[in-house]
Short mmCIF file of N, CA and C in Angstrom, two decimals:
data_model
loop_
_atom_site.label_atom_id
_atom_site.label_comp_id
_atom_site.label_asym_id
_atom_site.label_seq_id
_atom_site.Cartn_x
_atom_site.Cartn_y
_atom_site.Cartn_z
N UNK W 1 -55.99 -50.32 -38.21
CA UNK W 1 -56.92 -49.36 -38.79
C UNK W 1 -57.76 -50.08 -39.85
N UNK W 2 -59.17 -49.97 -39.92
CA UNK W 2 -60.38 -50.11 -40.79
C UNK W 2 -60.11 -49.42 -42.20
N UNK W 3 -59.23 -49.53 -43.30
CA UNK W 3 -59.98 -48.92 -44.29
C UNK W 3 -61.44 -48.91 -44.83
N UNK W 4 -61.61 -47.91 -44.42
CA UNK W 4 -63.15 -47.16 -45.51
C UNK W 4 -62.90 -45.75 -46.07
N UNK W 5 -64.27 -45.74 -46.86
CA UNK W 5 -64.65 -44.71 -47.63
C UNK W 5 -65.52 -43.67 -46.97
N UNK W 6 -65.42 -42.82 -46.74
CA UNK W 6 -66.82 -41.68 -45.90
C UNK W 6 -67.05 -41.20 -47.17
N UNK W 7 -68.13 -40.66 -46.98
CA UNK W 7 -69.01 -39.55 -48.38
C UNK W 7 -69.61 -38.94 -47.48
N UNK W 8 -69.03 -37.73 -47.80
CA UNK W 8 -69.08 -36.77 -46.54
C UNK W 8 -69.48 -35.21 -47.48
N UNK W 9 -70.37 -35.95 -48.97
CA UNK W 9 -70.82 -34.86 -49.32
C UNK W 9 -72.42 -34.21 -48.54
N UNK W 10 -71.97 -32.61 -48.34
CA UNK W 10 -73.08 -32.37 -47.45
C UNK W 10 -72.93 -31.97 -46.56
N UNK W 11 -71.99 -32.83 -45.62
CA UNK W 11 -71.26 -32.90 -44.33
C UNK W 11 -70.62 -31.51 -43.68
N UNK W 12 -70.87 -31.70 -42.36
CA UNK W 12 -69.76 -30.46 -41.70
C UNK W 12 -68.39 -30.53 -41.58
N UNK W 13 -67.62 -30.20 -41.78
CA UNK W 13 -65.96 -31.05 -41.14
C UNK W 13 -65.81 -29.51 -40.96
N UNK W 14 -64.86 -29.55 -39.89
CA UNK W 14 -64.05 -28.92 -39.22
C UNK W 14 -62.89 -29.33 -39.76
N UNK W 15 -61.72 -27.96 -40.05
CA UNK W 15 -60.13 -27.84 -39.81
C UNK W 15 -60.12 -26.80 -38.86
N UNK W 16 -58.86 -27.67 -38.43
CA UNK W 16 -58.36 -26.13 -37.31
C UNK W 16 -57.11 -25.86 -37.54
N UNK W 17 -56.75 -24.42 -37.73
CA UNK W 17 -55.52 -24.46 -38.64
C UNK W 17 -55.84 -23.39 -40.14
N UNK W 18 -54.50 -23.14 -40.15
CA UNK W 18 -54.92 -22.16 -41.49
C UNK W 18 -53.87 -21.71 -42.53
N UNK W 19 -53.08 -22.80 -41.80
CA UNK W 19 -51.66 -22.89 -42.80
C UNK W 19 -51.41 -23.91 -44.01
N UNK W 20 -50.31 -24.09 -44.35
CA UNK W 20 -50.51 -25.09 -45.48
C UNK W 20 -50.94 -26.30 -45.61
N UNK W 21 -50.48 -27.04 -44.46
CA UNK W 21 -51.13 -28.35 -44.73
C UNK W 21 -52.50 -28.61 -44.37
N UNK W 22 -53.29 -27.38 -43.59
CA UNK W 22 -55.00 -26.97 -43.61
C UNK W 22 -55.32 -26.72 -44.45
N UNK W 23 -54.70 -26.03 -45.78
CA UNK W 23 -55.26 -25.29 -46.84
C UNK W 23 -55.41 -26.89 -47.27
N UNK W 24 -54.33 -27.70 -47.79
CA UNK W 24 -54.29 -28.39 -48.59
C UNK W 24 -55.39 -29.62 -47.39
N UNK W 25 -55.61 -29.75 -46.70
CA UNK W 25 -57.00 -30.58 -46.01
C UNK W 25 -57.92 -30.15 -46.51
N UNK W 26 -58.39 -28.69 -46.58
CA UNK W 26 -59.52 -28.18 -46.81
C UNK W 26 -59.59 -27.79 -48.34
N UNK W 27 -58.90 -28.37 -49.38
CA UNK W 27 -59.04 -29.02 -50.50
C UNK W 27 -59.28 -30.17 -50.84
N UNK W 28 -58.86 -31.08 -50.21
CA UNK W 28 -59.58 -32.57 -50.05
C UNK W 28 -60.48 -32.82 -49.87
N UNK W 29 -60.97 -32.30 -48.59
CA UNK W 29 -62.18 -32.34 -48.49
C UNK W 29 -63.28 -31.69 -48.73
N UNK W 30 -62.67 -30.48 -49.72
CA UNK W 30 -64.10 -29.79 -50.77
C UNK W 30 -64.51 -30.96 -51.79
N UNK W 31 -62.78 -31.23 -52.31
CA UNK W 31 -63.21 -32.47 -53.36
C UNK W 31 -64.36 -33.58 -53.11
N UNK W 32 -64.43 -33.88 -52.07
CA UNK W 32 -65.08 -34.82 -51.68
C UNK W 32 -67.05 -34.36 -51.12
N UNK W 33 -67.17 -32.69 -51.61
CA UNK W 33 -68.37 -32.45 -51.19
C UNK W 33 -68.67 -31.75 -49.84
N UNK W 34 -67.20 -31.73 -48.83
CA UNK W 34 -67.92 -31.52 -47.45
C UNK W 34 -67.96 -29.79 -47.33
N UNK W 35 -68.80 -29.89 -46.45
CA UNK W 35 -69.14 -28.11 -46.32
C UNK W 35 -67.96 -27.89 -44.82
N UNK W 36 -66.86 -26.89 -45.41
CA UNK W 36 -65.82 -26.89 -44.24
C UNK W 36 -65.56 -25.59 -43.89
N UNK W 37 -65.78 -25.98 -42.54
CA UNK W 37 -65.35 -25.08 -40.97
C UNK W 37 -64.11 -24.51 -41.14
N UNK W 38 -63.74 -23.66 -40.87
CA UNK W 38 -61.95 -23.13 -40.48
C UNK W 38 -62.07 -23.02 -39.23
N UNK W 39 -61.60 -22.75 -38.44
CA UNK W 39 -61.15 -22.45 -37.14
C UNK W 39 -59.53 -21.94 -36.93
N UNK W 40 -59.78 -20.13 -36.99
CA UNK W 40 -58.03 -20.19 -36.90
C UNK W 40 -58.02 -18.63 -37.00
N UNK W 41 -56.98 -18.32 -36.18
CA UNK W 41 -56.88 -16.86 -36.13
C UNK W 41 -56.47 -15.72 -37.40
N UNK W 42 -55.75 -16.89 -38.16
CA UNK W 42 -55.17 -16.31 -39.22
C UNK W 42 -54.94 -17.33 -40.12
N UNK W 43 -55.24 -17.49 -41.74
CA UNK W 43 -55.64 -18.40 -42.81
C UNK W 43 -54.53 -17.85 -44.10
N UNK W 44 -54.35 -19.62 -45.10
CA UNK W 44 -53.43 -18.42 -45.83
C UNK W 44 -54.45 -17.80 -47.25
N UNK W 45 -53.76 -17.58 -47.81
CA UNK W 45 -54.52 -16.54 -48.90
C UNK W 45 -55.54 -17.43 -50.01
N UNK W 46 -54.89 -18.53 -49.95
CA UNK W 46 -56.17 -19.30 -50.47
C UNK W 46 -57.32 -19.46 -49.47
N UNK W 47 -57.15 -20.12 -48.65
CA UNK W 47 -58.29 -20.01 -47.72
C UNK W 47 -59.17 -18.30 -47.86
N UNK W 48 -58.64 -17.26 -47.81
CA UNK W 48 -59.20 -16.17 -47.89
C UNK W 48 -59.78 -16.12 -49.08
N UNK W 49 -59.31 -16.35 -50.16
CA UNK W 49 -59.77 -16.45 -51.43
C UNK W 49 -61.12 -17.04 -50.99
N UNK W 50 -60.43 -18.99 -50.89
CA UNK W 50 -62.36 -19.47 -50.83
C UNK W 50 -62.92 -18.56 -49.63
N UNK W 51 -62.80 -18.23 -48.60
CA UNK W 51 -64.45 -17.02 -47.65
C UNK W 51 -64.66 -16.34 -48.03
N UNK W 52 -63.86 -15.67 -49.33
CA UNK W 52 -64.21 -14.36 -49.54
C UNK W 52 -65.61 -15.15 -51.23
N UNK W 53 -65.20 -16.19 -51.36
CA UNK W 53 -66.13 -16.58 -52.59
C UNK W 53 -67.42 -17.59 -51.49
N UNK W 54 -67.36 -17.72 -50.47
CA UNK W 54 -68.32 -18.27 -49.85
C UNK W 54 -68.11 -19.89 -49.47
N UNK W 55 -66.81 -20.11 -49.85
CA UNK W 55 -67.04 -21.58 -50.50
C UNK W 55 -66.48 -22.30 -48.90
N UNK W 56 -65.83 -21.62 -47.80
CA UNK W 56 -65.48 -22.42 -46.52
C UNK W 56 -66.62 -21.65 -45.59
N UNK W 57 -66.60 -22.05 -44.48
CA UNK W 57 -67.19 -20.99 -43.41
C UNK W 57 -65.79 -20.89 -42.15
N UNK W 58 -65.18 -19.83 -42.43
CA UNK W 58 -64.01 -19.48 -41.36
C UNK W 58 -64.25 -18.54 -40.46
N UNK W 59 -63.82 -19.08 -39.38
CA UNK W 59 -64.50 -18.60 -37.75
C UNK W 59 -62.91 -18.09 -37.09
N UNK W 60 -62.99 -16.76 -37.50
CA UNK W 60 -61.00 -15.95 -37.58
C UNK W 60 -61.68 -15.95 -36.00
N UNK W 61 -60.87 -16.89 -35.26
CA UNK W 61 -60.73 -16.70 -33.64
C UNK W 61 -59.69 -18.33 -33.14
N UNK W 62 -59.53 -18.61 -32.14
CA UNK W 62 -58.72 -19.95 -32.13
C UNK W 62 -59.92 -20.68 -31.36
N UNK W 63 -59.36 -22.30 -31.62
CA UNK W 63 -60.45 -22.91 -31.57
C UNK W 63 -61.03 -23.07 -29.37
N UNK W 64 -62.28 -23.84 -29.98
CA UNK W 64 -63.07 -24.17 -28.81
C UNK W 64 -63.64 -24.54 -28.36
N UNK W 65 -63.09 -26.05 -27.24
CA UNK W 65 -63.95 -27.31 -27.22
C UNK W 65 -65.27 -27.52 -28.16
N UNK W 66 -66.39 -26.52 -27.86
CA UNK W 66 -67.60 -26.46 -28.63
C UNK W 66 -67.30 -26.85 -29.89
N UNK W 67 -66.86 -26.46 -30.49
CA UNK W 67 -66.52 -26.35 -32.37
C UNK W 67 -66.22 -27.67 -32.52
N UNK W 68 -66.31 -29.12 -31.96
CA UNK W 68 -66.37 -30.50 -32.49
C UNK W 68 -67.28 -30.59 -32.68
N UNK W 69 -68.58 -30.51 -31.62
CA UNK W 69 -69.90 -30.77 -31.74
C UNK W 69 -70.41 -30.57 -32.75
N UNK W 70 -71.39 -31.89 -33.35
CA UNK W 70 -71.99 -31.95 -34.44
C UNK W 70 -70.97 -31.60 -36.11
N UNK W 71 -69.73 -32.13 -35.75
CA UNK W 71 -69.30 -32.28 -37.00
C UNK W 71 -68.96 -33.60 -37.69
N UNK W 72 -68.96 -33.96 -38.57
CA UNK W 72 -68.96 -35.69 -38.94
C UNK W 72 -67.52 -35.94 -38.71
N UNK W 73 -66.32 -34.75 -38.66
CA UNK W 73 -64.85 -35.48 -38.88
C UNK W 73 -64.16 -33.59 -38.26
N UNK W 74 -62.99 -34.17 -37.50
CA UNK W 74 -61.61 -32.77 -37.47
C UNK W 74 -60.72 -32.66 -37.93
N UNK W 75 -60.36 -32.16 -38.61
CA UNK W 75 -59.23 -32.50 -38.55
C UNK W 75 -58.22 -31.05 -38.29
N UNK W 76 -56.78 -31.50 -37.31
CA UNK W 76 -56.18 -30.28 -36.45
C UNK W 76 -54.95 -30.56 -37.27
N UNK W 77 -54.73 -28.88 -38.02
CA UNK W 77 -53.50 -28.51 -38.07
C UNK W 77 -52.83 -27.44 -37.40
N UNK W 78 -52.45 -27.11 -36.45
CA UNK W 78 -51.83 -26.24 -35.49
C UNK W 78 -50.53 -26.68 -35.36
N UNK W 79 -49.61 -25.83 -35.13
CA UNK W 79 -48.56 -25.43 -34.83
C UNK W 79 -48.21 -25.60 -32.99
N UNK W 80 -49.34 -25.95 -32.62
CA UNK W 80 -49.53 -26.32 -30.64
C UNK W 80 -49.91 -27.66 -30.47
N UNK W 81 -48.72 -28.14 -29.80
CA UNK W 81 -49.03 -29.24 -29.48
C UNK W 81 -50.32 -29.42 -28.11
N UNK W 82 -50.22 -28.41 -27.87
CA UNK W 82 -51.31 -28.20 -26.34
C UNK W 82 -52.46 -28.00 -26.99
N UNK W 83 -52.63 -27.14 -28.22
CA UNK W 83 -53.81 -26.73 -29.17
C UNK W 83 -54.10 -28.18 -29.40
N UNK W 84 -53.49 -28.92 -30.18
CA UNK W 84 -53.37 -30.50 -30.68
C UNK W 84 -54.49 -31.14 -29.58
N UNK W 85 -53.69 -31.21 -28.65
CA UNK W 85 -54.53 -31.96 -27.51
C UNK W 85 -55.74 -31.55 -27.45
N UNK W 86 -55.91 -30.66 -26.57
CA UNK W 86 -57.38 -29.84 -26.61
C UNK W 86 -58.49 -30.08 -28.06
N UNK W 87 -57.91 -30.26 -28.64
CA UNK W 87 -58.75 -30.72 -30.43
C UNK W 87 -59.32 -32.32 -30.21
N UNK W 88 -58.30 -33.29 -29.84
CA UNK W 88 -57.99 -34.66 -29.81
C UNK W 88 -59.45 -34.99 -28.94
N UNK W 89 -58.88 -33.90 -27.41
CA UNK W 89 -59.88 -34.16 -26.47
C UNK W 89 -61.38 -33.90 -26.70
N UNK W 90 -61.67 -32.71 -27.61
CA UNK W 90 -63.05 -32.65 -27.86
C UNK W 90 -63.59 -33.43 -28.41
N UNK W 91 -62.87 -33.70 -29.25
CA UNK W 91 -63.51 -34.81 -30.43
C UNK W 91 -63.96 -36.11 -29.73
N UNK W 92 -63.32 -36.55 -28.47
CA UNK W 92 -63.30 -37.64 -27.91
C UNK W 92 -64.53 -37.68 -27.03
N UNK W 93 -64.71 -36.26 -26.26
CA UNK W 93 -66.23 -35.95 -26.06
C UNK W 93 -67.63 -36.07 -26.60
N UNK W 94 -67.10 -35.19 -27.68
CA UNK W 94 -68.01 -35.37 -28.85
C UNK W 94 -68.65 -36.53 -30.04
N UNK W 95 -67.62 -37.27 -29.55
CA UNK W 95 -67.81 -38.43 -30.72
C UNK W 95 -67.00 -38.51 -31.73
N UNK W 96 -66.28 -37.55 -31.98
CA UNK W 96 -65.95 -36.79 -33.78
C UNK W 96 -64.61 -37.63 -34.32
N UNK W 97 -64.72 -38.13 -35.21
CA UNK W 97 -63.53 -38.76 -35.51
C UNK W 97 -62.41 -37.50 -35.51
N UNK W 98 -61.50 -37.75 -35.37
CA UNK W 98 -60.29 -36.45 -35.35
C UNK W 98 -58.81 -37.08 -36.04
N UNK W 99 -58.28 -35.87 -36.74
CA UNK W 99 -56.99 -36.61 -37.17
C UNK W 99 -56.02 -35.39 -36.94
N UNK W 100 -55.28 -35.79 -36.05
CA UNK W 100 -54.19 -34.96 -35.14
C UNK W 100 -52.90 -34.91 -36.12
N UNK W 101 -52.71 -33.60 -36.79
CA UNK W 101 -51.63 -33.55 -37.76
C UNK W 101 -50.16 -33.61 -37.46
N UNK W 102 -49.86 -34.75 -37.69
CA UNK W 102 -48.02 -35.13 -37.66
C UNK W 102 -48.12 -36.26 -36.24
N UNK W 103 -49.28 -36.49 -35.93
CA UNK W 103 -49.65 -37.89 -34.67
C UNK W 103 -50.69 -38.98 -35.09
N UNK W 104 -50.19 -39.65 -36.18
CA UNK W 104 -50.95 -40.63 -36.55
C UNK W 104 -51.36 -41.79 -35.55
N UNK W 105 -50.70 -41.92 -34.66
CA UNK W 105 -50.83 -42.37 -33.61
C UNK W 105 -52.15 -41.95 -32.18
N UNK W 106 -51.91 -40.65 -32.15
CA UNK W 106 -53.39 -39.95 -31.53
C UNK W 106 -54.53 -39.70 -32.34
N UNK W 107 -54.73 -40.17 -33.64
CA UNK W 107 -55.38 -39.92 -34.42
C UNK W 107 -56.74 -40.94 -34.59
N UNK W 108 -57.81 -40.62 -35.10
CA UNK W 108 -58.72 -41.83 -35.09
C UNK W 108 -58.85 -42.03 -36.39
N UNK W 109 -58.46 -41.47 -37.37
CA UNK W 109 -58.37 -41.37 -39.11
C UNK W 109 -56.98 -40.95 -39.23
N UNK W 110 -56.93 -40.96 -40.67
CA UNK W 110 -55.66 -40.21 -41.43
C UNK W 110 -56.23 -40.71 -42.74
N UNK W 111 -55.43 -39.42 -43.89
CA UNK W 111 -56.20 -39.36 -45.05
C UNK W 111 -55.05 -40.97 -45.84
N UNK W 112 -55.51 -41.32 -46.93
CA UNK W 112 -54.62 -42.23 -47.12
C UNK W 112 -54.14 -41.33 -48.65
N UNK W 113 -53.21 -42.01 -49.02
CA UNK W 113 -52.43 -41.28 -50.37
C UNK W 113 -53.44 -42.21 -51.64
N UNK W 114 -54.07 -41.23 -52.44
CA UNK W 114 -55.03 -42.24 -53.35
C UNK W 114 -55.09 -41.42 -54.66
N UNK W 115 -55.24 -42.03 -55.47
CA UNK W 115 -56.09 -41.82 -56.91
C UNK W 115 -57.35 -42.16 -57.78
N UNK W 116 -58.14 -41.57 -58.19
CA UNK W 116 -59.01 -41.83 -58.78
C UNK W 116 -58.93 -42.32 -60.69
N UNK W 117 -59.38 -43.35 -60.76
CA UNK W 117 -59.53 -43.76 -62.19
C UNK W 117 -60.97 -43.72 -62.81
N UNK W 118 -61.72 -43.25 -63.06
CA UNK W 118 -62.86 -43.50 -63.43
C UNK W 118 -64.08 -43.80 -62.58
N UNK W 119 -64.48 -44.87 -62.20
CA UNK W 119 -64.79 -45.52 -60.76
C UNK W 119 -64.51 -46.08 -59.95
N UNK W 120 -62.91 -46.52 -60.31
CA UNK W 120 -62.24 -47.13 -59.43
C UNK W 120 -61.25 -45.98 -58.18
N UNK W 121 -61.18 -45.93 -57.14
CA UNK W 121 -60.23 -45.65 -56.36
C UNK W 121 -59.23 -46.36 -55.76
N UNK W 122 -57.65 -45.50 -56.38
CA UNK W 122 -56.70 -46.71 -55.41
C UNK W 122 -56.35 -45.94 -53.99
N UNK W 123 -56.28 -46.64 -53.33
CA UNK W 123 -55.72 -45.94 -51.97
C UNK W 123 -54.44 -47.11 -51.36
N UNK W 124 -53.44 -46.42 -50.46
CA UNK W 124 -52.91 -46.69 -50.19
C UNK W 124 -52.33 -45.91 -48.78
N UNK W 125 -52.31 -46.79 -47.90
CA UNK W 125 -51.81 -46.50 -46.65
C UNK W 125 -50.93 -46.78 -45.63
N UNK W 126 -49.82 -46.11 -45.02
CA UNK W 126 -48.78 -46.44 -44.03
C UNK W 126 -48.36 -45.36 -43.09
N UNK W 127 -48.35 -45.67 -41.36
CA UNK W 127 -47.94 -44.68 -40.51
C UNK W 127 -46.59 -43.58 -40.79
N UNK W 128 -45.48 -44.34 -41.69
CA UNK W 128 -44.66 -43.53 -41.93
C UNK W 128 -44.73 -43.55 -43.69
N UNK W 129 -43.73 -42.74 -43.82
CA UNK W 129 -42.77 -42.83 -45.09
C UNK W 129 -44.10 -42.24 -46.69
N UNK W 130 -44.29 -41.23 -46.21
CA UNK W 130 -45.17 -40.77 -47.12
C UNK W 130 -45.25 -40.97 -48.32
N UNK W 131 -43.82 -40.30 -49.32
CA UNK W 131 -43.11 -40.29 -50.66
C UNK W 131 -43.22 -41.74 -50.94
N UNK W 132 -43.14 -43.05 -49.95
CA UNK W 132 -43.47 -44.15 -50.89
C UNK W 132 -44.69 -44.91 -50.96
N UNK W 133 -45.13 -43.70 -49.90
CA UNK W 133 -46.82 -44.41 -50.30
C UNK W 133 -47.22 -43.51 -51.79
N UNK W 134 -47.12 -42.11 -51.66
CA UNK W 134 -47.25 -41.90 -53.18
C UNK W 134 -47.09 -42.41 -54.39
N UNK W 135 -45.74 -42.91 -54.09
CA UNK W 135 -45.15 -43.29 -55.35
C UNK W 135 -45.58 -44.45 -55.25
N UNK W 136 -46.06 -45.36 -54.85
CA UNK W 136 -46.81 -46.91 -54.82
C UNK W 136 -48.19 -46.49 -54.87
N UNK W 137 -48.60 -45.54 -54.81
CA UNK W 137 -50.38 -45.10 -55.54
C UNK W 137 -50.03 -44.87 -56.74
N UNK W 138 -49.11 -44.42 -56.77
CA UNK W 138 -48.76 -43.63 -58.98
C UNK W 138 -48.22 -44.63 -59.43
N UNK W 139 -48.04 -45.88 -59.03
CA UNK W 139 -47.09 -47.26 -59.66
C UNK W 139 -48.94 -48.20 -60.11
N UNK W 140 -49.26 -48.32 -58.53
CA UNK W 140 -50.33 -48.83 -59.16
C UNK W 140 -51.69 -48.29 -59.88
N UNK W 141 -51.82 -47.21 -60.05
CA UNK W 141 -52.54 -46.55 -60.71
C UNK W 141 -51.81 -46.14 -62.03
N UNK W 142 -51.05 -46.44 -62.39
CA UNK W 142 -49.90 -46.79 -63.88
C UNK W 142 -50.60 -47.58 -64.45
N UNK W 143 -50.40 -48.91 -63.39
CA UNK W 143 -50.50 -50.53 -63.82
C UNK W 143 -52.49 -50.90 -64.23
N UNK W 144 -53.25 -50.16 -63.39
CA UNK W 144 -54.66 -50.13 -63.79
C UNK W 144 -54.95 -49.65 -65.03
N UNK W 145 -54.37 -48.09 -65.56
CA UNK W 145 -54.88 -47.53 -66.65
C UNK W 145 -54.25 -47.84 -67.55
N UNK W 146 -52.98 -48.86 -68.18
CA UNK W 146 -52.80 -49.43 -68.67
C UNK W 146 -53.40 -50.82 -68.78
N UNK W 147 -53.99 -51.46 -67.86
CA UNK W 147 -54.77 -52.77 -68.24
C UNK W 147 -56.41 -52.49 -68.82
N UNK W 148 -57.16 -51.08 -68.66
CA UNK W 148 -58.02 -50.99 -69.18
C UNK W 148 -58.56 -50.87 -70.23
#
């Protein structure tokens, strides 16, 4: 995998999905500026919160091939592994980078575990073992804001 940076303020992204680990995608990627899609029959109460303040655009139905097109990034949290696929596959049509949740492996991205210092960003990334990629972003982001 390529580490980079997208700036994807502006941007369309798609989630599909409307449970927790979508909510918490579609907080990341507000942080980061992007204007985000829901796709999902049912969202949890934050998500309702932000449509009801304007701040996602959520499309309460399940998703559909169409809904990759023309988005810069997907990313699928579903509970279907058949849903999963069908996501994977559009995107692959479409162009769309996609990141297949809990298949880093079918994935064409994944978010990496990072922190921000000022202007610096640390990131850090590995297929498994999450908790020590965290904790090796909060070790070295210790070791930065102490040398500054």
């Amino acid at each position: 995998m390529l580490p980079v940076n997208i700036n994807l303020e502006g941007k369309d992204v798609l989630v599909v999905g409307g449970g927790v680990v979508a909510t918490r995608r579609v907080r990341t990627l507000q942080e980061q500026g992007a204007l985000v899609h829901v796709v999902a029959p049912d969202i949890s109460e934050e998500l309702h919160q932000l449509h009801a303040e304007q701040k996602i655009i959520w499309h309460h139905r399940f998703f559909e091939p169409k809904d990759a097109a023309d988005k810069w990034l997907v990313v699928a949290h579903t509970d279907s592994s058949r849903v999963q696929q069908q996501i994977k596959d559009a995107c692959e049509t479409h162009r769309v980078w996609c990141l297949v949740g809990g298949q880093p492996e079918n994935s064409s991205f994944w978010f990496m575990a990072h922190r921000v210092l000022e202007d610096i960003t640390v990131a850090v990334s590995a297929k498994a073992n999450p908790k020590k990629v965290k904790r090796l972003v909060g070790e070295i982001a210790g070791f930065l804001s102490h040398t500054s």
